[in-house]
Short mmCIF file of C-alpha atoms in Angstrom, two decimals:
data_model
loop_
_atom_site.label_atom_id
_atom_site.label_comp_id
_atom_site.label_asym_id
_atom_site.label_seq_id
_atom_site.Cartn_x
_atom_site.Cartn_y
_atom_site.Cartn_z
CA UNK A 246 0.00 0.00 0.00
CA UNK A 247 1.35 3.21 -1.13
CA UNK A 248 1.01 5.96 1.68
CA UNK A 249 1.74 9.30 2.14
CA UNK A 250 3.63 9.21 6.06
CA UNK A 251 2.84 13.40 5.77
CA UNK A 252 -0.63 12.27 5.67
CA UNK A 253 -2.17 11.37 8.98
CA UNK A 254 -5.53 10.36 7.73
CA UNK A 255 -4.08 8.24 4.81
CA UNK A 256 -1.66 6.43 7.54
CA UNK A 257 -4.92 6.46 9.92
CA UNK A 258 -6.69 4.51 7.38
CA UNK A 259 -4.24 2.06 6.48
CA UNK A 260 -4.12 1.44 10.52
CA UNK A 261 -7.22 0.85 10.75
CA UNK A 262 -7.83 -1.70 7.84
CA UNK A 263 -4.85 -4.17 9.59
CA UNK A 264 -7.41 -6.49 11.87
CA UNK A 265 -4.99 -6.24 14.83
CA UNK A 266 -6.92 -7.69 17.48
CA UNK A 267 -5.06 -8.27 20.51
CA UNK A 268 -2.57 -9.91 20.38
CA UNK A 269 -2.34 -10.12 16.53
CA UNK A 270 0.28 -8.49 14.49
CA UNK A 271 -2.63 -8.11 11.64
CA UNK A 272 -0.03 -5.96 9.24
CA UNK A 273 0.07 -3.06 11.74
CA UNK A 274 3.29 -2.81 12.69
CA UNK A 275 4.63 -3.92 9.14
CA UNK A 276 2.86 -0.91 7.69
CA UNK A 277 4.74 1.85 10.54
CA UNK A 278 8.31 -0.14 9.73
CA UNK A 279 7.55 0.89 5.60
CA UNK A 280 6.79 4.25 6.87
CA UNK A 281 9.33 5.00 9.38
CA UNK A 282 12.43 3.43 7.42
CA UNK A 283 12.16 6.07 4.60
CA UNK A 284 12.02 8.44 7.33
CA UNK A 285 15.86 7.55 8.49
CA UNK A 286 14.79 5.20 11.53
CA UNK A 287 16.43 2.02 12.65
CA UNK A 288 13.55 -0.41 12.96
CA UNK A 289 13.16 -3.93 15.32
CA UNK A 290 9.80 -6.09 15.90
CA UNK A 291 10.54 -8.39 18.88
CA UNK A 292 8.37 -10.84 20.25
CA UNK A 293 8.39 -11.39 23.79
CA UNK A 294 6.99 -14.58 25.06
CA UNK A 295 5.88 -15.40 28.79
CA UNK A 296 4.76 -18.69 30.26
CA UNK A 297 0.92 -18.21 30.24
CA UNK A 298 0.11 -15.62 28.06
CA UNK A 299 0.47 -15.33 23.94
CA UNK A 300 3.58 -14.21 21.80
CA UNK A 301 3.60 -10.58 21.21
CA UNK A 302 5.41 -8.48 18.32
CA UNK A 303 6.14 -5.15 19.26
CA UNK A 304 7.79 -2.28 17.45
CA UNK A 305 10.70 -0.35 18.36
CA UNK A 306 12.18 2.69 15.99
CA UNK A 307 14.98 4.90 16.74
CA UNK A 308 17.00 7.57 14.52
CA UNK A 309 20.09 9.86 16.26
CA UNK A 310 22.67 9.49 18.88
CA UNK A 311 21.99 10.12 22.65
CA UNK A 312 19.02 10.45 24.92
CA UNK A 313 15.38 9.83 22.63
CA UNK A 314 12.25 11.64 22.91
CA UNK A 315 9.59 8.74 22.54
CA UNK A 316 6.45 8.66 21.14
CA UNK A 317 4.51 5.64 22.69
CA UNK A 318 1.43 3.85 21.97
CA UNK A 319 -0.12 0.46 20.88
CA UNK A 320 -1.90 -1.18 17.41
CA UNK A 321 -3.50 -3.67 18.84
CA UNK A 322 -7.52 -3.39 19.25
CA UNK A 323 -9.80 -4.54 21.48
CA UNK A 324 -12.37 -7.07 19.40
CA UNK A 325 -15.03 -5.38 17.17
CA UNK A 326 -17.98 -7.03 19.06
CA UNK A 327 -21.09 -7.90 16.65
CA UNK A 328 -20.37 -6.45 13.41
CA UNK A 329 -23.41 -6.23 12.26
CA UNK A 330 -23.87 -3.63 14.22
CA UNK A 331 -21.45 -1.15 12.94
CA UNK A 332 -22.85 1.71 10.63
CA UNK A 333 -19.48 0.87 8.52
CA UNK A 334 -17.12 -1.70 8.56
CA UNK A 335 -14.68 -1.88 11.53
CA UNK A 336 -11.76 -2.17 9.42
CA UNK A 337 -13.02 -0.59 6.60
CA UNK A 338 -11.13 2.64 7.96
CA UNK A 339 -14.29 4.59 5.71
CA UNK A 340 -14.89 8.93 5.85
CA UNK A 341 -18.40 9.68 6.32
CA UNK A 342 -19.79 13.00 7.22
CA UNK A 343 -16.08 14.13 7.95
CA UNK A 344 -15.64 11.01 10.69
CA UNK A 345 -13.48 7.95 10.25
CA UNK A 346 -14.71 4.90 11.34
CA UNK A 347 -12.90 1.90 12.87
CA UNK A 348 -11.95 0.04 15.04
CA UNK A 349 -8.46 2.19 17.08
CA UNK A 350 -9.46 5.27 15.23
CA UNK A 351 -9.58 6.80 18.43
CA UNK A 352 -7.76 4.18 20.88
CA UNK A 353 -5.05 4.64 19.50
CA UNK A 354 -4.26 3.72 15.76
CA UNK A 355 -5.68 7.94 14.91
CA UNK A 356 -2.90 9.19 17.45
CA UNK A 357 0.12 7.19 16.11
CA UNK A 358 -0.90 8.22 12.61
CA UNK A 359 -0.83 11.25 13.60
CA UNK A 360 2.88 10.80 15.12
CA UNK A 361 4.12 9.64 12.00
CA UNK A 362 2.79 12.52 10.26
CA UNK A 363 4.41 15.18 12.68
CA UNK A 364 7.45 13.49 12.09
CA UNK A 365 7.56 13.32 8.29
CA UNK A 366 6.46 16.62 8.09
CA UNK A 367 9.69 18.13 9.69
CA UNK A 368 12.58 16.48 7.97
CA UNK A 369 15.27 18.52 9.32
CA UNK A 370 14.11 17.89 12.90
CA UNK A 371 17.92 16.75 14.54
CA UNK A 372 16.17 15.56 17.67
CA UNK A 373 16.67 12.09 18.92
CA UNK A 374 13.73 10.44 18.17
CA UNK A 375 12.45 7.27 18.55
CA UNK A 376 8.80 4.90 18.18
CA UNK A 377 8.02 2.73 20.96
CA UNK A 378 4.90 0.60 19.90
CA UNK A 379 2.79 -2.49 21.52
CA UNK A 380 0.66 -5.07 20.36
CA UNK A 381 -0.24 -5.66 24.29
CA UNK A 382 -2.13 -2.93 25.97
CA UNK A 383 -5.45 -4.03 25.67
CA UNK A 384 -4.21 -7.81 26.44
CA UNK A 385 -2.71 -8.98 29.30
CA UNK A 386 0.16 -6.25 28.94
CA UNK A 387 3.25 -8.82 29.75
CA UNK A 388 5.06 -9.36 26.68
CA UNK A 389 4.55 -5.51 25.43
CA UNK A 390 5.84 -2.06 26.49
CA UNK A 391 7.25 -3.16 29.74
CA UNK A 392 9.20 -6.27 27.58
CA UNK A 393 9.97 -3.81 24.85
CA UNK A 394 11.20 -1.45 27.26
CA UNK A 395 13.20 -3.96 29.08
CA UNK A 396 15.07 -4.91 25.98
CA UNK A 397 15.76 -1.53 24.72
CA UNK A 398 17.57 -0.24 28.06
CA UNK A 399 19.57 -3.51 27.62
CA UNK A 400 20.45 -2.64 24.12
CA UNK A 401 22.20 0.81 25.64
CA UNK A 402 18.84 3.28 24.70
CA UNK A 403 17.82 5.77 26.69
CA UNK A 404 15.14 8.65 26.56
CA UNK A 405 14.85 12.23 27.86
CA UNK A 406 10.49 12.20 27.71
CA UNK A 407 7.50 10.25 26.01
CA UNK A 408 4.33 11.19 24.73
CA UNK A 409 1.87 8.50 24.97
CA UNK A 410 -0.78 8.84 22.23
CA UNK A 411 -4.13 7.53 24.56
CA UNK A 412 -7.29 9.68 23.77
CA UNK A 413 -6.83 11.84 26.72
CA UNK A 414 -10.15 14.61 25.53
CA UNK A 415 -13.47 13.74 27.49
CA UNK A 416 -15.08 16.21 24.37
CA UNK A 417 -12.81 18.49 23.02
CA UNK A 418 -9.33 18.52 21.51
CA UNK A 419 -7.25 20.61 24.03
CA UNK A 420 -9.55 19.65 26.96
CA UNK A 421 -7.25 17.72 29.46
CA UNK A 422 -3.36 16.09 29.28
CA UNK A 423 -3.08 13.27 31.59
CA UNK A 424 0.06 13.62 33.85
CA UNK A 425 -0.71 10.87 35.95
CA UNK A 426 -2.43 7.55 36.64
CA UNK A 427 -4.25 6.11 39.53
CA UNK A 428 -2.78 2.82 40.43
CA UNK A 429 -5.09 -0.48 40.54
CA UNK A 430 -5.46 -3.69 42.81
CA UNK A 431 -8.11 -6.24 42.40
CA UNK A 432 -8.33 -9.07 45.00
CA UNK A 433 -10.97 -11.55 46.73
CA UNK A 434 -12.09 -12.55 50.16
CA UNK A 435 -13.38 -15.82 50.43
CA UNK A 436 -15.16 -16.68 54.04
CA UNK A 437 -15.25 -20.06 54.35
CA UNK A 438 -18.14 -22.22 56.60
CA UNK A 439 -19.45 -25.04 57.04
CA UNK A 440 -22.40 -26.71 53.90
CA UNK A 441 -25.31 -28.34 55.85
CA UNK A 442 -29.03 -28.64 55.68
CA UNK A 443 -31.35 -25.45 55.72
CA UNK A 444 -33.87 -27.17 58.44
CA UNK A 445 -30.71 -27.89 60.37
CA UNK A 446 -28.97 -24.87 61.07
CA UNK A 447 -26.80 -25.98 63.97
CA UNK A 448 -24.95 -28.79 62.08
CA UNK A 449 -23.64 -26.02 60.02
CA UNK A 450 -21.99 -22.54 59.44
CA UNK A 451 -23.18 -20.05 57.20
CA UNK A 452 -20.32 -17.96 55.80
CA UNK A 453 -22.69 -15.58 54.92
CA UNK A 454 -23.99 -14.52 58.25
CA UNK A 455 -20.07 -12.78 57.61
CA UNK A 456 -20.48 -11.27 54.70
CA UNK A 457 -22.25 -7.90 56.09
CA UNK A 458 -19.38 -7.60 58.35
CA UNK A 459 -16.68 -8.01 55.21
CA UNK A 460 -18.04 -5.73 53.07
CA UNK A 461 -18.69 -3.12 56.18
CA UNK A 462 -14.66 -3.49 56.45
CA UNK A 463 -13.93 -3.27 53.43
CA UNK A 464 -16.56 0.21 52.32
CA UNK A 465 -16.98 1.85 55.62
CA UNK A 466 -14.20 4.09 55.96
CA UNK A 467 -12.91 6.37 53.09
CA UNK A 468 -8.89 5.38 52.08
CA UNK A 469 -8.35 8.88 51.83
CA UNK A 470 -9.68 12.05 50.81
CA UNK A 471 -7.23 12.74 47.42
CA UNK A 472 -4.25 14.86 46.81
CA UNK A 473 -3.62 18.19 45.25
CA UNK A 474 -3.10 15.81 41.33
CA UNK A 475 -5.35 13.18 42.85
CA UNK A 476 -9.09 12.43 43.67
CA UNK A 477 -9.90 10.24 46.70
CA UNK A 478 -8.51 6.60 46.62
CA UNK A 479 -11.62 4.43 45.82
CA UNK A 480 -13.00 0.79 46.46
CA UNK A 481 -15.56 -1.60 44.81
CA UNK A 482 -17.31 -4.52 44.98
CA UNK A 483 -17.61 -5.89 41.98
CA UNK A 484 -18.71 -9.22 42.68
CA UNK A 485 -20.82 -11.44 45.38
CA UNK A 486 -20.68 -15.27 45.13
CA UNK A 487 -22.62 -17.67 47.43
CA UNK A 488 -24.84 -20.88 47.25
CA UNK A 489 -24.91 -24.21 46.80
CA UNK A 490 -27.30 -24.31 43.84
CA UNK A 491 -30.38 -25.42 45.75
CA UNK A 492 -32.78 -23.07 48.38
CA UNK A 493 -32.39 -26.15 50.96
CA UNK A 494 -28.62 -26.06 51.39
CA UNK A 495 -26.69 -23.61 53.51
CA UNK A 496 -23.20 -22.40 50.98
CA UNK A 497 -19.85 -23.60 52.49
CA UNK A 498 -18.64 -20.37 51.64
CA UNK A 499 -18.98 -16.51 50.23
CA UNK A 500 -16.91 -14.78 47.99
CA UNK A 501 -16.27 -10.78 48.11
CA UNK A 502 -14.44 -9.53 44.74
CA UNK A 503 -13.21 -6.02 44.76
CA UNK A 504 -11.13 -3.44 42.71
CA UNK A 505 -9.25 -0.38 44.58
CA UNK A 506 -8.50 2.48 42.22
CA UNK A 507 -5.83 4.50 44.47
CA UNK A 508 -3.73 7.52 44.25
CA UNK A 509 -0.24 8.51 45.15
CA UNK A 510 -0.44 8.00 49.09
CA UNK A 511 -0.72 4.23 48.79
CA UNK A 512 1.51 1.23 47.45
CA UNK A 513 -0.51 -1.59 46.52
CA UNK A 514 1.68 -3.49 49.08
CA UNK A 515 0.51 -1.02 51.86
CA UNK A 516 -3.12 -1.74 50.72
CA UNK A 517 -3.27 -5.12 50.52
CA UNK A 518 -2.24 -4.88 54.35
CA UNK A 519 -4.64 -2.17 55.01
CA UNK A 520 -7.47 -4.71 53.73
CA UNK A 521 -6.39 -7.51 55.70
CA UNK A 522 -6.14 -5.56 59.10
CA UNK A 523 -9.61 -4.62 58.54
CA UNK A 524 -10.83 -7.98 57.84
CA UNK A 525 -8.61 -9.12 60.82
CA UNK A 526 -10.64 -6.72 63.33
CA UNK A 527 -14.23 -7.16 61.91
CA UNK A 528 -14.81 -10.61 60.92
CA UNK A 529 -11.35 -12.07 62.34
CA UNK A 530 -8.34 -13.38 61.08
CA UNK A 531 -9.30 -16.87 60.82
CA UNK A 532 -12.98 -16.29 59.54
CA UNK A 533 -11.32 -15.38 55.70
CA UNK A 534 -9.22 -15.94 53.22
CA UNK A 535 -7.82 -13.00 51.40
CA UNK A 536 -6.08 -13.16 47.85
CA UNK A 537 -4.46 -10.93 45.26
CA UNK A 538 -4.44 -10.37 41.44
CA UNK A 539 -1.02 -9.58 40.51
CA UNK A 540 -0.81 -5.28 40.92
CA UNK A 541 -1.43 -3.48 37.76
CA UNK A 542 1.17 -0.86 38.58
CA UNK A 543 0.77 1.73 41.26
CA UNK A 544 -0.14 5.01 40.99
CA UNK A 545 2.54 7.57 39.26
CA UNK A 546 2.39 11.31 38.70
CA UNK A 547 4.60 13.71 36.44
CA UNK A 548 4.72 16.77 38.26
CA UNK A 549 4.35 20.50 36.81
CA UNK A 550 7.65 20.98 35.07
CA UNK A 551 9.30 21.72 31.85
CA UNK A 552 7.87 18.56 29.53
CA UNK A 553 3.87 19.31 30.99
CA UNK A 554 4.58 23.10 30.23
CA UNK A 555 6.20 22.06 26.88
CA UNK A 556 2.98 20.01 25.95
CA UNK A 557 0.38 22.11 27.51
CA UNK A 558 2.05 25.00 25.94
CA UNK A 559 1.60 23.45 22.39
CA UNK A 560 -1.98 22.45 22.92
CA UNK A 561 -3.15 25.79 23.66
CA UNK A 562 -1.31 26.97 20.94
CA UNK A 563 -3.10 25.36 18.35
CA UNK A 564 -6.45 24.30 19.94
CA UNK A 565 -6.77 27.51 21.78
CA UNK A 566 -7.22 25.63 25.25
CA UNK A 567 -5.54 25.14 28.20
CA UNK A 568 -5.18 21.43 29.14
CA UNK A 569 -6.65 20.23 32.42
CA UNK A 570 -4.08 18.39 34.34
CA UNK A 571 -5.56 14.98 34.55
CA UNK A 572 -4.98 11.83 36.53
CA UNK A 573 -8.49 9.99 36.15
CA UNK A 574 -9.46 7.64 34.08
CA UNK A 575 -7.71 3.81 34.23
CA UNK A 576 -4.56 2.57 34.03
CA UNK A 577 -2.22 2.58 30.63
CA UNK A 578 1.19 1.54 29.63
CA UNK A 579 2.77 5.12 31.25
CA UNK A 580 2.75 2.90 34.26
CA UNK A 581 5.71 1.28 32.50
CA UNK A 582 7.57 4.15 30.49
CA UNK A 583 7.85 6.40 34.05
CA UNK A 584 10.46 4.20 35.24
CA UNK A 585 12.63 5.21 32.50
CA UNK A 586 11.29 8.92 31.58
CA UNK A 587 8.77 11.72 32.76
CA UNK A 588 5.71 10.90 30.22
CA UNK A 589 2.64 12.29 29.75
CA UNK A 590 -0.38 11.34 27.60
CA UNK A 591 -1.94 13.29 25.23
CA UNK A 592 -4.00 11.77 22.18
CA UNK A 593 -7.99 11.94 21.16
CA UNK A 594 -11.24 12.63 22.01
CA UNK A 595 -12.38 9.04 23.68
CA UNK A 596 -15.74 9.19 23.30
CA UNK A 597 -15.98 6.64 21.10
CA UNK A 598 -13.22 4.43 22.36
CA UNK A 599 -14.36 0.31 22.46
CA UNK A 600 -17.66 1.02 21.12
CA UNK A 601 -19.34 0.07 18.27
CA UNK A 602 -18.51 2.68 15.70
CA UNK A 603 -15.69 3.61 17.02
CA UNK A 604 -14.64 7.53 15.33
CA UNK A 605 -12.60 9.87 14.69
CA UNK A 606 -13.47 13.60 13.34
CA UNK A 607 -11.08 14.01 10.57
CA UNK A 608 -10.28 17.70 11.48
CA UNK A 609 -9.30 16.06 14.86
CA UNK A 610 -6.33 14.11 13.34
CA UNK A 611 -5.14 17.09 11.52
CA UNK A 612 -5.14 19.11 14.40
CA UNK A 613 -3.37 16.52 16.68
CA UNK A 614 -0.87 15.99 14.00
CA UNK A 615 -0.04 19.83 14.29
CA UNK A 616 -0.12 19.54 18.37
CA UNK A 617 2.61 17.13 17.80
CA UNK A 618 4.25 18.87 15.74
CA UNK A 619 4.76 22.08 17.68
CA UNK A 620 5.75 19.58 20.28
CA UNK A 621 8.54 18.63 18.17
CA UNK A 622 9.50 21.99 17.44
CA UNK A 623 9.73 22.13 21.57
CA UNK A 624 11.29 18.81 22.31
CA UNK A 625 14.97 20.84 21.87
CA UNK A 626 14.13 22.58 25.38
CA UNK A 627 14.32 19.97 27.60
#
């Protein structure tokens, strides 16, 4: 496929039309190493491989000597869902009424066009530079940017900042830059009794007779109440599972599921310790069991400093806003890239994002390209 890099709807398109549903390849990152070669860049695809999850390629690119500024993101998709439902195709990558449809139009196959565009447009840019692109984020995130990351420091590459291209805009281009994320710990109490017969309540011990007192633990008292960059630390339950599967047996045992969503006071280490000492004093320590899903990453903040005033500063430029300073929304791979560089995020609108008919406003891409490329322009500052 011939395509103009300059182009960020052309290169949007092409995206789009690679079916690169987590984990698959699908031809996206074969497309960016045509484009990004011709633009002077040194290009590897690794695949990382873990015991339990599936083989992921990735996509590193890197042009210059010394410290890189990064531009970050991921081709893989989540799945399309019924496609009978989409208005057009959902790799079609089709204009209609000045919107492009598809599946990562918005999250994030729009922003990376867009990338590629700010780069080709400004040839003489003598900026380290370099891609740093996933085909993990919306899978289990194992053999992706963390991997990829991993290998590159090994290699002897090292960066100065990244931009990470997730849609970042609740409605607006220019509405908010995310600086930080919230980190995320799921686990599940299970109270364990004793299965018997309903008329004979004595032979046996109903775990959930405990369960009030669990989930009184657990949602009673507030983990905090936020941070100057933060809003308050949050838990829910987001799953109850009891019973036997007949109204004449008392359940052996009750599970509680929950998710915390915290902010920069907490480690997920010092939470999982916080939820056990509450458990410990209301239902007792040998009434549960209490287990972990590995932690997602804990919470991370870029403070107010040269690269958010860099970024912010180009934004308002062009779109005519000032960014909010945002740390809501879930977790992404910047939980990875701020062990090795202050990042930031800065991509789409994501209303669409996951839905059916996934979007993009064509004047959007244009105007991100030319965010990024006053970025660019910038990048020599820090």
């Amino acid at each position: 496929m011939n395509v103009d890099p300059r182009d960020p709807v052309a290169v949007a398109q092409a995206l789009i039309a690679c079916p690169s549903v987590t984990p698959e390849e699908g031809g996206a990152l074969a497309l960016l190493e045509g484009l990004l070669r011709p633009l002077g860049f040194e290009v590897h695809r690794p695949v990382f491989s873990a015991e339990g999850t599936p083989d992921v390629e990735n996509l590193f690119a890197r042009r210059g000597e010394g410290e890189a500024f990064v531009f970050a993101g991921h081709t893989d998709v989540v799945p399309p869902g019924d496609v009978g439902r989409w208005r057009r195709g959902p790799f079609s990558g089709e204009i209609v009424g000045g919107e492009l449809f598809g599946r990562g139009a918005v999250d994030m196959k729009g922003a990376i066009a867009c990338m590629v565009a700010a780069v080709a447009r400004n040839p003489s840019l003598k900026t380290p530079l370099a891609f740093l692109i996933t085909g993990d984020e919306e899978g289990p995130a194992v053999n992706g940017t963390r991997a990829l990351l991993e290998w590159a420091v090994a290699r002897g590459d090292r960066f100065s900042a990244c931009l990470l291209g997730e849609p970042t805009n609740p409605e607006a281009l220019g509405d908010a830059v995310k600086v930080g994320r919230r980190g995320s710990l799921s686990g599940t109490v299970t109270i364990r009794g004793v299965q018997g017969h309903v008329a004979y309540p004595q032979l046996a011990d109903n775990p959930i007779r405990k369960l009030p007192g669990a989930l009184a633990a657990l949602l009673d008292e507030p983990l905090d109440r936020g941070t100057e960059h933060f809003q308050p630390s949050n838990l829910e339950i987001v799953g109850l599972e009891s019973g036997a599967g007949a109204f004449n047996v008392i359940p052996g045992e009750g599970r509680v599921r929950f998710n915390i969503r915290y902010n920069d006071r907490h480690t997920a280490q010092e939470l999982m310790a916080l939820v056990a000492a509450r458990l410990d004093a209301a239902i007792g320590p040998a009434a549960y069991q209490l287990a972990f899903e590995p932690p997602n990453g804990d919470a991370f903040l870029t403070p107010p400093g040269p690269l958010v005033e860099l970024v912010s500063e180009a934004i308002e430029a062009e779109t005519g806003r000032r960014p909010e300073l945002s740390t809501s929304g879930g977790t992404s791979d910047a939980r990875f890239i701020k062990a090795h560089c202050p990042v930031v995020e800065f991509g789409l609108v994501g209303r669409t994002m996951h839905q059916v008919d996934e979007r993009v406003a064509v004047e959007d891409l244009e105007r991100l390209t030319r965010v990024y490329e006053r970025i660019l322009e910038r990048v020599a500052r820090l």
